[in-house]
Amino acid sequence: MKLSTLIFLLSILIIGACETSTFNDTAEQGIYPEVDQSLWIYFERFEDEAAKRGIPINLKTLGITGVVENIQETNVAGTCQYGQHIAHVTIDLNFWQSSSFYNREFVVFHELGHCALKLNHNDLAFTNGICKSIMHSGLTNCRTAYNIENRDYYLDELFGIIQ
């Protein structure tokens, strides 16, 4: 093999190895980097619902990450680890696979209430035993009533529009 042919082939290999695909990089990062793609719609809806209430929230800028995976604790549908340098939502895989759209939304919004809004649990209940807040802990006797009919109430409460 001629030296010029060898140099040509090596040049092609080196140039090809240095090339990057911005399309693939963008597609992999997606709308919310380091967030499971199945959570994107809920992250987007959270931002939209906040904006409807005059609260600008950008979960990407806040650096909130999220996954759907098995949670070892029993009866835990989701968690939010948050602190000075972390804000990470985990939704239990078994819960996710067996839940409706609005049950998923309820849990994701609850966890984003911790991670994005820095809210604590609120276990207050109405006299009929229905939980007053989407931020209830699930450890008390109040009953969850998040559904299409009362969704606006719970989201107004979540974003501080009503107390």
XYZ file of C-alpha atoms in Angstrom:
163
model
C 0.000 0.000 0.000
C 1.330 3.401 -0.929
C 2.137 5.865 1.788
C -0.229 8.461 0.280
C -3.130 5.945 0.332
C -2.392 5.068 3.955
C -2.306 8.753 4.945
C -5.607 9.343 3.109
C -7.318 6.438 4.924
C -5.987 7.547 8.304
C -7.227 11.097 7.631
C -10.730 9.790 6.861
C -10.747 7.743 10.080
C -9.575 10.670 12.196
C -12.077 13.116 10.675
C -14.911 10.607 11.022
C -14.043 9.902 14.647
C -14.166 13.610 15.516
C -17.550 14.243 13.920
C -20.484 14.651 16.270
C -24.154 14.485 15.551
C -25.949 17.447 17.034
C -29.309 15.904 16.104
C -28.704 12.821 18.248
C -27.318 14.856 21.129
C -30.371 17.101 21.107
C -32.776 14.181 20.786
C -31.132 12.381 23.706
C -31.287 15.455 25.945
C -34.831 16.214 24.903
C -37.056 18.799 26.458
C -35.949 17.997 30.011
C -32.382 16.663 30.267
C -31.929 13.829 32.739
C -35.692 13.303 33.017
C -37.326 10.051 31.943
C -39.196 10.800 28.719
C -42.449 9.420 30.141
C -42.383 12.260 32.706
C -41.964 15.066 30.155
C -45.682 15.639 29.617
C -46.230 16.011 33.375
C -43.254 18.356 33.780
C -44.598 20.448 30.898
C -48.138 20.488 32.330
C -46.751 21.551 35.734
C -45.017 24.536 34.108
C -48.173 25.350 32.102
C -50.448 25.192 35.150
C -48.069 27.420 37.112
C -47.955 29.916 34.223
C -51.772 29.998 34.063
C -51.644 31.169 37.661
C -48.982 33.818 37.013
C -46.076 31.776 38.372
C -43.152 31.360 35.957
C -41.430 28.021 36.556
C -38.759 26.461 34.362
C -37.988 22.963 35.634
C -35.070 22.630 33.217
C -33.441 25.796 34.577
C -34.062 24.567 38.117
C -32.123 21.413 37.200
C -34.841 19.028 38.334
C -34.222 15.468 37.209
C -36.609 12.535 37.265
C -36.946 8.804 36.715
C -39.565 6.088 36.775
C -38.081 3.092 38.585
C -38.778 0.700 41.430
C -38.968 2.289 44.871
C -38.057 -0.223 47.569
C -40.312 1.229 50.286
C -43.811 -0.205 50.313
C -46.797 2.045 49.562
C -44.608 4.864 48.224
C -45.685 6.141 44.799
C -43.048 8.847 44.484
C -40.226 10.693 46.165
C -38.389 13.965 45.801
C -34.834 14.264 46.990
C -34.019 17.922 47.294
C -31.418 20.051 48.920
C -28.747 22.571 48.056
C -27.452 20.754 44.962
C -30.126 18.196 44.114
C -33.743 18.101 43.056
C -34.647 14.622 41.871
C -38.089 13.064 41.385
C -38.525 9.287 41.456
C -41.859 7.704 40.564
C -42.412 4.047 41.420
C -42.523 1.823 38.329
C -45.311 -0.424 39.647
C -47.454 2.601 40.497
C -46.728 4.113 37.076
C -47.692 0.999 35.155
C -51.006 0.577 36.972
C -52.139 4.208 37.249
C -54.359 6.490 35.217
C -53.184 9.739 33.664
C -54.614 11.834 36.506
C -53.192 9.596 39.256
C -49.785 9.944 37.620
C -50.264 13.702 37.344
C -51.256 13.908 41.014
C -48.095 12.128 42.189
C -45.715 13.927 39.807
C -47.213 17.316 40.749
C -46.980 16.402 44.452
C -43.281 15.559 44.083
C -42.650 18.696 42.010
C -44.385 20.592 44.809
C -41.483 19.483 46.996
C -38.691 19.803 44.401
C -39.725 22.975 42.549
C -41.897 24.856 45.033
C -40.111 23.678 48.219
C -43.428 22.774 49.848
C -43.823 20.548 52.889
C -46.687 18.151 53.508
C -50.079 19.585 54.404
C -52.387 17.038 56.030
C -55.374 19.301 56.679
C -58.772 17.872 55.725
C -62.256 19.156 55.063
C -64.973 18.111 57.545
C -66.013 15.346 55.126
C -62.542 13.762 55.380
C -61.284 14.840 51.935
C -57.685 16.101 51.892
C -57.422 19.875 51.424
C -54.074 19.709 49.659
C -52.314 17.851 46.879
C -49.372 18.010 49.312
C -50.868 15.665 51.915
C -48.487 12.983 53.154
C -50.735 9.984 52.703
C -50.072 9.053 56.331
C -53.295 10.484 57.759
C -56.944 9.530 57.429
C -57.864 12.150 54.827
C -58.949 10.780 51.461
C -57.438 11.850 48.155
C -60.038 13.286 45.803
C -57.894 14.539 42.903
C -59.880 14.177 39.692
C -60.987 16.172 36.662
C -63.858 17.813 38.579
C -61.745 19.266 41.394
C -58.340 19.427 39.697
C -58.445 23.238 39.413
C -59.042 23.600 43.164
C -56.047 21.384 43.996
C -53.789 23.164 41.499
C -54.848 26.588 42.787
C -54.004 25.346 46.281
C -50.678 23.859 45.112
C -49.555 27.108 43.497
C -50.708 29.230 46.458
C -53.708 30.875 44.806
C -55.975 29.694 47.634
C -54.996 28.846 51.185
